[in-house]
mmCIF file of C-alpha atoms and ligand atoms in Angstrom:
data_model
loop_
_atom_site.group_PDB
_atom_site.id
_atom_site.type_symbol
_atom_site.label_atom_id
_atom_site.label_comp_id
_atom_site.label_asym_id
_atom_site.label_seq_id
_atom_site.Cartn_x
_atom_site.Cartn_y
_atom_site.Cartn_z
ATOM 1 C CA MET P 1 78.769 155.304 104.318
ATOM 2 C CA SER P 2 79.326 155.018 100.606
ATOM 3 C CA ILE P 3 78.068 157.979 98.588
ATOM 4 C CA THR P 4 76.288 157.362 95.323
ATOM 5 C CA PHE P 5 77.074 160.187 93.017
ATOM 6 C CA SER P 6 74.889 161.357 90.141
ATOM 7 C CA GLN P 7 75.764 159.656 86.861
ATOM 8 C CA PRO P 8 77.863 162.507 85.397
ATOM 9 C CA PHE P 9 79.889 162.861 88.566
ATOM 10 C CA ALA P 10 80.393 159.131 89.169
ATOM 11 C CA GLU P 11 83.872 159.305 87.362
ATOM 12 C CA PRO P 12 84.157 162.932 86.333
ATOM 13 C CA LYS P 13 87.171 164.384 84.488
ATOM 14 C CA GLY P 14 88.543 167.703 85.894
ATOM 15 C CA SER P 15 89.785 170.446 83.716
ATOM 16 C CA PRO P 16 93.067 169.528 82.077
ATOM 17 C CA ILE P 17 94.294 173.095 82.288
ATOM 18 C CA ARG P 18 93.459 173.454 86.078
ATOM 19 C CA GLU P 19 95.292 170.193 86.639
ATOM 20 C CA LEU P 20 98.574 172.094 85.624
ATOM 21 C CA PHE P 21 98.143 174.522 88.563
ATOM 22 C CA PRO P 22 100.528 172.738 90.935
ATOM 23 C CA TYR P 23 103.380 173.241 88.422
ATOM 24 C CA LEU P 24 102.847 177.008 88.334
ATOM 25 C CA SER P 25 103.975 177.511 91.928
ATOM 26 C CA LEU P 26 107.279 175.640 91.401
ATOM 27 C CA PRO P 27 110.245 178.153 91.925
ATOM 28 C CA GLY P 28 111.470 179.702 88.661
ATOM 29 C CA MET P 29 108.741 178.145 86.538
ATOM 30 C CA ILE P 30 107.751 180.094 83.418
ATOM 31 C CA SER P 31 104.099 179.559 82.481
ATOM 32 C CA PHE P 32 102.742 179.579 78.989
ATOM 33 C CA ALA P 33 99.842 177.498 80.336
ATOM 34 C CA GLY P 34 96.686 179.376 81.492
ATOM 35 C CA GLY P 35 94.822 182.019 79.528
ATOM 36 C CA TYR P 36 95.765 184.557 82.250
ATOM 37 C CA PRO P 37 95.834 188.243 81.368
ATOM 38 C CA SER P 38 99.059 189.977 82.298
ATOM 39 C CA PRO P 39 98.859 191.337 85.889
ATOM 40 C CA SER P 40 100.959 194.315 84.716
ATOM 41 C CA LEU P 41 98.140 195.368 82.466
ATOM 42 C CA PHE P 42 95.387 195.549 85.070
ATOM 43 C CA ASP P 43 94.245 199.115 85.490
ATOM 44 C CA SER P 44 94.607 198.998 89.291
ATOM 45 C CA GLU P 45 94.125 202.643 89.808
ATOM 46 C CA GLY P 46 90.974 202.783 87.660
ATOM 47 C CA LEU P 47 89.566 199.720 89.311
ATOM 48 C CA ARG P 48 90.317 201.103 92.756
ATOM 49 C CA ASP P 49 88.396 204.284 91.953
ATOM 50 C CA ALA P 50 85.548 202.293 90.421
ATOM 51 C CA ALA P 51 85.353 200.128 93.574
ATOM 52 C CA ALA P 52 85.330 203.162 95.860
ATOM 53 C CA GLU P 53 82.540 204.662 93.867
ATOM 54 C CA ALA P 54 80.573 201.444 93.778
ATOM 55 C CA LEU P 55 80.916 200.861 97.483
ATOM 56 C CA THR P 56 79.795 204.374 98.505
ATOM 57 C CA ALA P 57 76.696 204.388 96.226
ATOM 58 C CA GLY P 58 74.063 204.127 98.891
ATOM 59 C CA GLY P 59 74.533 200.469 99.784
ATOM 60 C CA VAL P 60 72.703 198.912 96.718
ATOM 61 C CA ALA P 61 75.848 197.033 95.856
ATOM 62 C CA PHE P 62 75.467 195.047 99.213
ATOM 63 C CA GLN P 63 71.920 193.909 98.402
ATOM 64 C CA TYR P 64 70.676 191.060 96.205
ATOM 65 C CA GLY P 65 70.240 192.210 92.617
ATOM 66 C CA SER P 66 68.027 191.154 89.726
ATOM 67 C CA THR P 67 68.941 187.887 87.983
ATOM 68 C CA GLU P 68 69.184 189.601 84.622
ATOM 69 C CA GLY P 69 71.800 192.034 85.894
ATOM 70 C CA ASP P 70 72.279 195.602 87.080
ATOM 71 C CA VAL P 71 70.616 198.134 84.784
ATOM 72 C CA SER P 72 73.503 200.497 84.532
ATOM 73 C CA LEU P 73 76.009 197.729 83.787
ATOM 74 C CA ARG P 74 73.683 196.401 81.116
ATOM 75 C CA GLU P 75 73.575 199.865 79.545
ATOM 76 C CA GLN P 76 77.332 200.044 79.551
ATOM 77 C CA LEU P 77 77.521 196.620 77.963
ATOM 78 C CA SER P 78 75.038 197.502 75.385
ATOM 79 C CA ALA P 79 77.261 200.519 74.335
ATOM 80 C CA LEU P 80 80.277 198.293 74.297
ATOM 81 C CA MET P 81 78.449 195.825 72.069
ATOM 82 C CA ALA P 82 77.414 198.678 69.709
ATOM 83 C CA HIS P 83 81.193 199.509 69.439
ATOM 84 C CA ARG P 84 81.774 195.872 68.223
ATOM 85 C CA GLY P 85 78.973 196.339 65.593
ATOM 86 C CA LEU P 86 76.364 194.430 67.487
ATOM 87 C CA ASP P 87 73.257 196.511 68.240
ATOM 88 C CA CYS P 88 71.199 195.198 71.110
ATOM 89 C CA PRO P 89 69.169 197.113 73.705
ATOM 90 C CA SER P 90 70.300 196.594 77.327
ATOM 91 C CA GLY P 91 67.159 194.540 77.945
ATOM 92 C CA ARG P 92 68.493 191.832 75.707
ATOM 93 C CA ILE P 93 71.596 191.271 77.757
ATOM 94 C CA LEU P 94 71.868 188.769 80.616
ATOM 95 C CA VAL P 95 74.774 189.426 83.001
ATOM 96 C CA THR P 96 76.511 186.206 84.100
ATOM 97 C CA THR P 97 79.149 185.162 86.541
ATOM 98 C CA GLY P 98 81.858 184.983 83.930
ATOM 99 C CA SER P 99 81.146 183.837 80.394
ATOM 100 C CA GLN P 100 81.834 180.315 81.608
ATOM 101 C CA GLN P 101 78.468 180.390 83.501
ATOM 102 C CA ALA P 102 76.805 181.689 80.391
ATOM 103 C CA PHE P 103 77.932 178.600 78.476
ATOM 104 C CA ASP P 104 76.815 176.302 81.206
ATOM 105 C CA ILE P 105 73.389 178.007 81.168
ATOM 106 C CA VAL P 106 73.197 177.559 77.351
ATOM 107 C CA VAL P 107 73.883 173.832 77.816
ATOM 108 C CA ARG P 108 71.179 173.530 80.476
ATOM 109 C CA VAL P 109 68.603 175.451 78.523
ATOM 110 C CA LEU P 110 69.159 173.824 75.114
ATOM 111 C CA MET P 111 70.672 170.332 75.519
ATOM 112 C CA ASN P 112 69.149 167.049 76.608
ATOM 113 C CA ARG P 113 71.305 163.948 77.297
ATOM 114 C CA GLY P 114 72.194 162.427 73.919
ATOM 115 C CA ASP P 115 71.665 165.636 71.937
ATOM 116 C CA VAL P 116 74.359 166.429 69.417
ATOM 117 C CA ALA P 117 76.765 169.347 69.884
ATOM 118 C CA TYR P 118 79.068 170.233 67.067
ATOM 119 C CA VAL P 119 82.316 171.722 68.473
ATOM 120 C CA GLU P 120 85.043 173.392 66.585
ATOM 121 C CA THR P 121 88.210 171.270 67.253
ATOM 122 C CA PRO P 122 90.636 171.860 68.851
ATOM 123 C CA ALA P 123 88.392 173.640 71.301
ATOM 124 C CA TYR P 124 88.348 175.473 74.625
ATOM 125 C CA PRO P 125 88.443 172.508 77.124
ATOM 126 C CA ALA P 126 85.864 173.887 79.575
ATOM 127 C CA THR P 127 83.317 173.690 76.704
ATOM 128 C CA ILE P 128 84.066 170.018 76.219
ATOM 129 C CA GLN P 129 83.868 169.474 79.906
ATOM 130 C CA ALA P 130 80.500 171.189 80.240
ATOM 131 C CA LEU P 131 78.991 169.235 77.306
ATOM 132 C CA ALA P 132 80.382 165.957 78.549
ATOM 133 C CA LEU P 133 78.964 166.449 82.006
ATOM 134 C CA ALA P 134 75.566 167.178 80.388
ATOM 135 C CA GLY P 135 75.751 163.787 78.556
ATOM 136 C CA THR P 136 75.678 165.340 75.044
ATOM 137 C CA ARG P 137 77.176 163.699 72.023
ATOM 138 C CA ILE P 138 80.163 165.806 70.904
ATOM 139 C CA VAL P 139 80.983 165.869 67.210
ATOM 140 C CA GLN P 140 84.249 167.538 66.311
ATOM 141 C CA VAL P 141 84.383 169.964 63.448
ATOM 142 C CA PRO P 142 87.852 170.675 62.082
ATOM 143 C CA VAL P 143 89.435 174.122 61.862
ATOM 144 C CA ASP P 144 92.189 175.472 59.567
ATOM 145 C CA SER P 145 94.118 178.636 59.581
ATOM 146 C CA ASP P 146 90.906 180.689 58.877
ATOM 147 C CA GLY P 147 89.017 179.172 61.794
ATOM 148 C CA LEU P 148 86.054 176.774 61.574
ATOM 149 C CA ASN P 149 86.119 174.839 58.374
ATOM 150 C CA VAL P 150 82.687 175.786 57.183
ATOM 151 C CA ALA P 151 82.917 173.764 53.900
ATOM 152 C CA THR P 152 83.607 170.616 55.937
ATOM 153 C CA LEU P 153 80.825 171.588 58.347
ATOM 154 C CA GLU P 154 78.390 171.831 55.427
ATOM 155 C CA GLU P 155 79.439 168.327 54.137
ATOM 156 C CA MET P 156 78.974 166.897 57.629
ATOM 157 C CA LEU P 157 75.529 168.500 57.959
ATOM 158 C CA ARG P 158 74.341 167.242 54.609
ATOM 159 C CA ALA P 159 75.654 163.780 55.315
ATOM 160 C CA ALA P 160 74.076 163.492 58.827
ATOM 161 C CA CYS P 161 70.772 161.736 59.326
ATOM 162 C CA PRO P 162 68.249 163.868 61.230
ATOM 163 C CA LYS P 163 68.900 162.268 64.618
ATOM 164 C CA ASP P 164 72.573 163.054 64.304
ATOM 165 C CA ARG P 165 72.150 166.701 63.399
ATOM 166 C CA PRO P 166 73.444 169.247 65.915
ATOM 167 C CA LYS P 167 71.300 171.318 68.234
ATOM 168 C CA ILE P 168 74.154 173.648 68.819
ATOM 169 C CA LEU P 169 77.495 174.567 67.203
ATOM 170 C CA TYR P 170 80.191 176.011 69.456
ATOM 171 C CA THR P 171 82.869 178.381 68.097
ATOM 172 C CA VAL P 172 85.250 181.106 69.193
ATOM 173 C CA PRO P 173 85.335 182.871 65.826
ATOM 174 C CA THR P 174 87.648 185.747 66.768
ATOM 175 C CA PHE P 175 91.169 184.902 68.033
ATOM 176 C CA SER P 176 90.122 181.399 69.095
ATOM 177 C CA ASN P 177 91.199 179.557 72.128
ATOM 178 C CA PRO P 178 93.450 177.544 71.396
ATOM 179 C CA CYS P 179 94.398 178.302 67.717
ATOM 180 C CA GLY P 180 94.338 182.172 67.731
ATOM 181 C CA THR P 181 92.533 182.088 64.356
ATOM 182 C CA ARG P 182 89.873 184.402 62.989
ATOM 183 C CA LEU P 183 86.871 183.265 61.040
ATOM 184 C CA SER P 184 86.598 185.212 57.697
ATOM 185 C CA LEU P 185 83.405 187.277 56.923
ATOM 186 C CA ASP P 186 82.495 184.876 54.126
ATOM 187 C CA ARG P 187 82.603 181.948 56.476
ATOM 188 C CA ARG P 188 80.528 183.898 59.047
ATOM 189 C CA GLU P 189 77.837 184.526 56.403
ATOM 190 C CA ARG P 190 77.837 180.908 55.246
ATOM 191 C CA LEU P 191 77.608 179.633 58.852
ATOM 192 C CA VAL P 192 74.522 181.709 59.458
ATOM 193 C CA GLN P 193 72.881 180.377 56.304
ATOM 194 C CA LEU P 194 73.675 176.843 57.473
ATOM 195 C CA ALA P 195 72.247 177.458 60.952
ATOM 196 C CA LEU P 196 68.999 178.767 59.401
ATOM 197 C CA GLU P 197 68.810 175.924 56.977
ATOM 198 C CA PHE P 198 69.655 173.129 59.448
ATOM 199 C CA GLU P 199 68.081 174.803 62.448
ATOM 200 C CA PHE P 200 70.872 174.772 64.983
ATOM 201 C CA VAL P 201 72.062 177.403 67.468
ATOM 202 C CA ILE P 202 75.428 178.952 66.924
ATOM 203 C CA VAL P 203 77.062 179.575 70.300
ATOM 204 C CA GLU P 204 79.527 182.454 69.535
ATOM 205 C CA ASP P 205 81.973 182.726 72.387
ATOM 206 C CA ASP P 206 83.716 186.040 72.145
ATOM 207 C CA PRO P 207 86.087 186.918 75.017
ATOM 208 C CA TYR P 208 89.029 187.948 72.839
ATOM 209 C CA SER P 209 87.871 190.063 69.841
ATOM 210 C CA GLU P 210 88.998 193.353 71.274
ATOM 211 C CA LEU P 211 92.472 192.149 71.728
ATOM 212 C CA ALA P 212 93.361 192.748 68.092
ATOM 213 C CA PHE P 213 96.958 193.407 66.755
ATOM 214 C CA THR P 214 95.712 194.927 63.485
ATOM 215 C CA ASP P 215 93.065 197.529 62.626
ATOM 216 C CA GLU P 216 90.871 194.979 60.808
ATOM 217 C CA ARG P 217 87.632 194.338 62.622
ATOM 218 C CA LEU P 218 85.032 191.666 61.754
ATOM 219 C CA LEU P 219 81.369 191.808 62.661
ATOM 220 C CA PRO P 220 80.320 189.283 65.352
ATOM 221 C CA ILE P 221 78.335 186.369 63.847
ATOM 222 C CA TYR P 222 75.336 187.581 65.840
ATOM 223 C CA ALA P 223 75.490 190.855 63.989
ATOM 224 C CA VAL P 224 75.928 189.105 60.590
ATOM 225 C CA ALA P 225 72.815 187.118 61.303
ATOM 226 C CA SER P 226 70.803 190.200 62.410
ATOM 227 C CA ARG P 227 71.117 191.587 58.925
ATOM 228 C CA CYS P 228 68.758 188.985 57.633
ATOM 229 C CA VAL P 229 66.553 187.934 60.642
ATOM 230 C CA THR P 230 64.670 189.511 63.454
ATOM 231 C CA PRO P 231 66.002 189.239 67.066
ATOM 232 C CA GLU P 232 63.375 186.635 67.715
ATOM 233 C CA GLN P 233 64.715 184.588 64.851
ATOM 234 C CA ASN P 234 68.462 185.115 65.398
ATOM 235 C CA PRO P 235 70.067 181.648 65.566
ATOM 236 C CA VAL P 236 73.185 182.977 67.494
ATOM 237 C CA VAL P 237 73.748 183.028 71.235
ATOM 238 C CA TYR P 238 76.512 185.550 71.775
ATOM 239 C CA LEU P 239 78.711 185.216 74.915
ATOM 240 C CA SER P 240 81.436 187.600 76.097
ATOM 241 C CA SER P 241 83.325 188.671 79.120
ATOM 242 C CA LEU P 242 85.393 191.368 80.874
ATOM 243 C CA SER P 243 87.869 188.744 82.100
ATOM 244 C CA LYS P 244 90.432 189.260 79.406
ATOM 245 C CA THR P 245 90.193 192.990 78.994
ATOM 246 C CA VAL P 246 89.503 194.252 82.562
ATOM 247 C CA ALA P 247 90.024 191.630 85.234
ATOM 248 C CA PRO P 248 88.953 187.966 85.530
ATOM 249 C CA ALA P 249 88.391 188.408 89.316
ATOM 250 C CA LEU P 250 85.336 190.529 88.556
ATOM 251 C CA ARG P 251 83.683 187.448 87.084
ATOM 252 C CA ILE P 252 81.572 189.528 84.727
ATOM 253 C CA GLY P 253 80.346 187.816 81.549
ATOM 254 C CA TRP P 254 77.164 188.263 79.524
ATOM 255 C CA MET P 255 74.890 186.751 77.013
ATOM 256 C CA VAL P 256 73.006 188.227 74.085
ATOM 257 C CA ALA P 257 70.245 186.023 72.649
ATOM 258 C CA SER P 258 66.669 185.921 71.385
ATOM 259 C CA PRO P 259 64.054 186.776 74.126
ATOM 260 C CA ALA P 260 62.977 183.043 74.294
ATOM 261 C CA VAL P 261 66.484 181.863 75.056
ATOM 262 C CA LEU P 262 67.199 184.784 77.428
ATOM 263 C CA ARG P 263 64.053 184.260 79.499
ATOM 264 C CA ARG P 264 64.899 180.553 79.982
ATOM 265 C CA SER P 265 68.594 181.398 80.732
ATOM 266 C CA ALA P 266 67.538 183.840 83.491
ATOM 267 C CA ILE P 267 65.362 181.037 85.069
ATOM 268 C CA ALA P 268 68.350 178.637 84.801
ATOM 269 C CA LYS P 269 70.582 181.216 86.494
ATOM 270 C CA GLN P 270 68.126 181.712 89.334
ATOM 271 C CA THR P 271 68.905 178.254 90.570
ATOM 272 C CA MET P 272 72.625 178.640 90.108
ATOM 273 C CA ASP P 273 73.429 181.934 92.047
ATOM 274 C CA LEU P 274 70.251 184.069 92.002
ATOM 275 C CA CYS P 275 72.312 186.958 90.623
ATOM 276 C CA THR P 276 75.926 187.833 89.742
ATOM 277 C CA SER P 277 77.600 189.620 92.620
ATOM 278 C CA PRO P 278 76.120 193.077 92.753
ATOM 279 C CA VAL P 279 79.445 194.396 94.138
ATOM 280 C CA SER P 280 81.244 193.140 91.045
ATOM 281 C CA GLN P 281 78.585 194.432 88.730
ATOM 282 C CA ALA P 282 78.728 197.900 90.388
ATOM 283 C CA ILE P 283 82.534 198.055 90.039
ATOM 284 C CA ALA P 284 82.266 196.993 86.396
ATOM 285 C CA ALA P 285 79.619 199.570 85.646
ATOM 286 C CA SER P 286 81.598 202.355 87.302
ATOM 287 C CA TYR P 287 84.768 201.262 85.494
ATOM 288 C CA LEU P 288 83.106 201.237 82.069
ATOM 289 C CA ALA P 289 81.419 204.634 82.796
ATOM 290 C CA SER P 290 84.764 206.154 83.822
ATOM 291 C CA GLY P 291 85.912 206.084 80.133
ATOM 292 C CA ARG P 292 89.169 204.318 80.926
ATOM 293 C CA TYR P 293 88.284 201.094 79.169
ATOM 294 C CA PRO P 294 89.408 202.028 75.586
ATOM 295 C CA ALA P 295 92.882 203.030 76.752
ATOM 296 C CA THR P 296 93.259 199.824 78.876
ATOM 297 C CA VAL P 297 92.333 197.681 75.883
ATOM 298 C CA ALA P 298 94.637 199.654 73.598
ATOM 299 C CA SER P 299 97.594 199.041 75.885
ATOM 300 C CA ALA P 300 96.771 195.401 76.131
ATOM 301 C CA CYS P 301 96.634 195.062 72.370
ATOM 302 C CA ALA P 302 100.034 196.722 72.034
ATOM 303 C CA GLU P 303 101.701 194.696 74.785
ATOM 304 C CA TYR P 304 100.195 191.355 73.682
ATOM 305 C CA GLY P 305 101.174 192.048 70.157
ATOM 306 C CA ARG P 306 104.717 192.643 71.261
ATOM 307 C CA ARG P 307 104.773 189.411 73.397
ATOM 308 C CA MET P 308 103.307 187.346 70.470
ATOM 309 C CA SER P 309 106.004 188.601 68.087
ATOM 310 C CA THR P 310 108.695 187.870 70.681
ATOM 311 C CA MET P 311 107.389 184.322 71.063
ATOM 312 C CA ALA P 312 107.042 183.724 67.308
ATOM 313 C CA THR P 313 110.577 185.080 66.623
ATOM 314 C CA ALA P 314 112.035 182.943 69.482
ATOM 315 C CA LEU P 315 110.303 179.758 68.264
ATOM 316 C CA GLN P 316 111.483 180.433 64.728
ATOM 317 C CA SER P 317 115.144 181.102 65.739
ATOM 318 C CA HIS P 318 115.407 178.181 68.253
ATOM 319 C CA LEU P 319 113.389 175.564 66.371
ATOM 320 C CA GLY P 320 113.019 176.605 62.711
ATOM 321 C CA ASN P 321 110.944 173.977 60.904
ATOM 322 C CA ARG P 322 110.859 171.639 63.883
ATOM 323 C CA VAL P 323 107.627 173.255 64.945
ATOM 324 C CA GLN P 324 104.834 174.683 62.805
ATOM 325 C CA PHE P 325 102.490 177.523 63.817
ATOM 326 C CA ASP P 326 100.621 180.430 62.388
ATOM 327 C CA LYS P 327 101.172 183.869 63.856
ATOM 328 C CA PRO P 328 98.027 184.995 65.476
ATOM 329 C CA THR P 329 96.619 188.469 64.720
ATOM 330 C CA GLY P 330 95.018 188.897 68.222
ATOM 331 C CA GLY P 331 94.050 187.145 71.374
ATOM 332 C CA MET P 332 96.328 185.339 73.788
ATOM 333 C CA PHE P 333 97.305 182.035 72.205
ATOM 334 C CA LEU P 334 99.757 180.509 69.715
ATOM 335 C CA TRP P 335 98.961 176.999 68.599
ATOM 336 C CA GLY P 336 101.811 174.884 67.420
ATOM 337 C CA ARG P 337 102.654 171.408 66.248
ATOM 338 C CA MET P 338 105.937 169.595 66.758
ATOM 339 C CA GLY P 339 107.077 167.167 64.112
ATOM 340 C CA ASP P 340 106.066 163.542 64.163
ATOM 341 C CA GLY P 341 108.566 161.039 65.537
ATOM 342 C CA ILE P 342 108.822 162.751 68.963
ATOM 343 C CA ASP P 343 107.146 161.735 72.152
ATOM 344 C CA PRO P 344 105.018 164.732 73.268
ATOM 345 C CA THR P 345 104.578 163.348 76.825
ATOM 346 C CA ARG P 346 108.341 163.174 77.161
ATOM 347 C CA VAL P 347 108.683 166.705 75.784
ATOM 348 C CA PHE P 348 106.269 167.988 78.335
ATOM 349 C CA LYS P 349 107.991 166.246 81.202
ATOM 350 C CA GLU P 350 111.463 167.547 80.186
ATOM 351 C CA ALA P 351 110.008 171.035 79.750
ATOM 352 C CA VAL P 352 108.578 171.073 83.278
ATOM 353 C CA ASP P 353 111.927 169.815 84.554
ATOM 354 C CA LEU P 354 113.617 172.642 82.741
ATOM 355 C CA GLY P 355 111.137 175.173 84.091
ATOM 356 C CA VAL P 356 108.578 175.940 81.483
ATOM 357 C CA VAL P 357 104.969 174.679 81.451
ATOM 358 C CA TYR P 358 102.410 174.903 78.673
ATOM 359 C CA VAL P 359 99.207 173.002 77.754
ATOM 360 C CA PRO P 360 99.735 169.856 75.695
ATOM 361 C CA GLY P 361 97.380 169.760 72.725
ATOM 362 C CA HIS P 362 95.449 166.683 73.702
ATOM 363 C CA ALA P 363 93.542 168.821 76.281
ATOM 364 C CA PHE P 364 91.653 170.533 73.440
ATOM 365 C CA TYR P 365 90.077 167.474 71.872
ATOM 366 C CA ALA P 366 86.950 165.466 72.988
ATOM 367 C CA SER P 367 88.453 162.444 71.180
ATOM 368 C CA ASN P 368 91.174 161.418 68.752
ATOM 369 C CA PRO P 369 93.683 164.132 69.817
ATOM 370 C CA ASP P 370 96.607 165.196 67.685
ATOM 371 C CA ALA P 371 99.066 164.721 70.520
ATOM 372 C CA ASN P 372 101.923 166.542 68.843
ATOM 373 C CA THR P 373 100.173 169.887 69.181
ATOM 374 C CA PHE P 374 100.571 172.380 72.030
ATOM 375 C CA ARG P 375 99.199 175.734 73.185
ATOM 376 C CA PHE P 376 101.393 178.487 74.370
ATOM 377 C CA SER P 377 99.866 181.651 75.943
ATOM 378 C CA TYR P 378 102.043 184.752 75.591
ATOM 379 C CA ALA P 379 99.840 187.025 77.681
ATOM 380 C CA ALA P 380 101.105 186.620 81.231
ATOM 381 C CA PRO P 381 104.917 186.170 80.842
ATOM 382 C CA ASP P 382 106.929 189.302 79.853
ATOM 383 C CA CYS P 383 109.174 189.290 76.779
ATOM 384 C CA LYS P 384 112.249 188.196 78.688
ATOM 385 C CA GLN P 385 110.407 185.312 80.207
ATOM 386 C CA ILE P 386 109.022 184.402 76.782
ATOM 387 C CA GLU P 387 112.572 184.175 75.304
ATOM 388 C CA THR P 388 113.792 182.093 78.249
ATOM 389 C CA GLY P 389 110.672 179.863 78.232
ATOM 390 C CA VAL P 390 111.005 179.149 74.466
ATOM 391 C CA ALA P 391 114.765 178.343 74.877
ATOM 392 C CA ARG P 392 113.806 175.884 77.662
ATOM 393 C CA PHE P 393 111.128 174.326 75.413
ATOM 394 C CA ALA P 394 113.660 173.984 72.566
ATOM 395 C CA GLU P 395 116.047 172.237 74.958
ATOM 396 C CA ALA P 396 113.173 169.914 76.110
ATOM 397 C CA LEU P 397 112.502 168.998 72.481
ATOM 398 C CA GLU P 398 116.182 168.342 71.925
ATOM 399 C CA LYS P 399 116.390 166.109 74.968
ATOM 400 C CA ALA P 400 113.226 164.190 74.212
ATOM 401 C CA GLY P 401 114.501 163.735 70.647
ATOM 402 C CA SER P 402 117.854 162.344 71.719
ATOM 403 C CA ALA P 403 116.135 160.109 74.429
ATOM 404 C CA LEU P 404 114.051 158.691 71.491
ATOM 405 C CA ALA P 405 117.150 158.181 69.308
ATOM 406 C CA ASN P 406 118.979 156.397 72.098
ATOM 407 C CA SER P 407 116.063 154.115 72.760
ATOM 408 C CA ASP P 408 115.920 152.999 69.027
HETATM 409 C C1 PLP S 1 87.043 180.749 74.890
HETATM 410 C C2 PLP S 1 86.760 181.053 76.348
HETATM 411 N N1 PLP S 1 85.518 181.103 76.755
HETATM 412 C C3 PLP S 1 85.159 181.368 78.037
HETATM 413 C C4 PLP S 1 86.142 181.583 78.969
HETATM 414 C C5 PLP S 1 85.778 181.869 80.353
HETATM 415 O O1 PLP S 1 85.870 183.190 80.654
HETATM 416 P P1 PLP S 1 85.280 183.832 82.005
HETATM 417 O O2 PLP S 1 86.431 184.275 82.821
HETATM 418 O O3 PLP S 1 84.461 185.045 81.460
HETATM 419 O O4 PLP S 1 84.359 182.858 82.644
HETATM 420 C C6 PLP S 1 87.521 181.455 78.517
HETATM 421 C C7 PLP S 1 88.582 181.680 79.579
HETATM 422 O O5 PLP S 1 89.740 181.354 79.393
HETATM 423 C C8 PLP S 1 87.843 181.210 77.212
HETATM 424 O O6 PLP S 1 89.072 181.150 76.760
#
């Protein structure tokens, strides 16, 4: 029998990052590829205690839970949000199965086929994938070293005819994936004004803001907007996650949004998984209540800061001006560009042969990629592996360069 698939799944594209997985298990391979937290930073002892507590708490963790999420976890998340400068009662938080599910829900609830989504570009590939599967029209908005280029966005909005205006704009404003950049407060304020003027929803994806290497903190865009509008009128849907700070295996994400968006999102989630695993939620709630979270985040910031500096120094000393990059001030990613006149596909192949894998930049574009770009994650490899990996990458560039010269 031949199966007729639904239109989006007739010829679907898989995640370009997940397609790199087979390389990761090759012996001796150093990975700068996935946005994996460092296993050495998981607070195993704290998580073990939290799990023991969760599993002995009268069996509720083994039952179905409410779609909106466990009450005590939502209270803990509300306190965590307040610490980030975002005040919202626990009733305005929807717990999701990773923030990835939260984004999928937003797309379901807000986007019809053919609707326009503005996406900062380069962008987190799973966002592009979710929007493409939903049949939306993706319009790329450029970024610079301060994040989303809000002046260009404004020009685009003013030039667009009503049918081409966006319903949503997606951004990772704090330590972006893939660029590691941070949107300035001025730009956050202007972005909110534009959202209110042109009536689009800002999807603020924020898994990385606590992984800061400096003391400077910026308010989430949601909080910037709530200075001038009521929660009902807030144009921002805020998404976050415990994946990068506690453990991705918990699959705990959440959404903060207006009551109208939240109610519809809970209904969308009912058909996806009824509720996020109550076992995971109970472990997360116990862990956050244990008071260990701030120290865990502080050691992650210190270690990731060290690893980022090691990577930046190694790139500088091995490659000098043959690659350009900005040093990130937080998060997990360094975005770079190799000079023109080199074949990036060849560099990637040579790098894999030499034992280092990373994500080629084309994965982060919906169209017209700048193929000479690349994303390195410094989170999972230790400093020694980072130095070896960068040396291998430099050798790969050298080999690809001489192969090109020989073919001239
Ligand atoms: C920007 C961004 N959003 C969302 C996610 C998904 O995170 P989660 O594990 O919470 O689903 C990631 C994971 O890499 C990410 O980088």
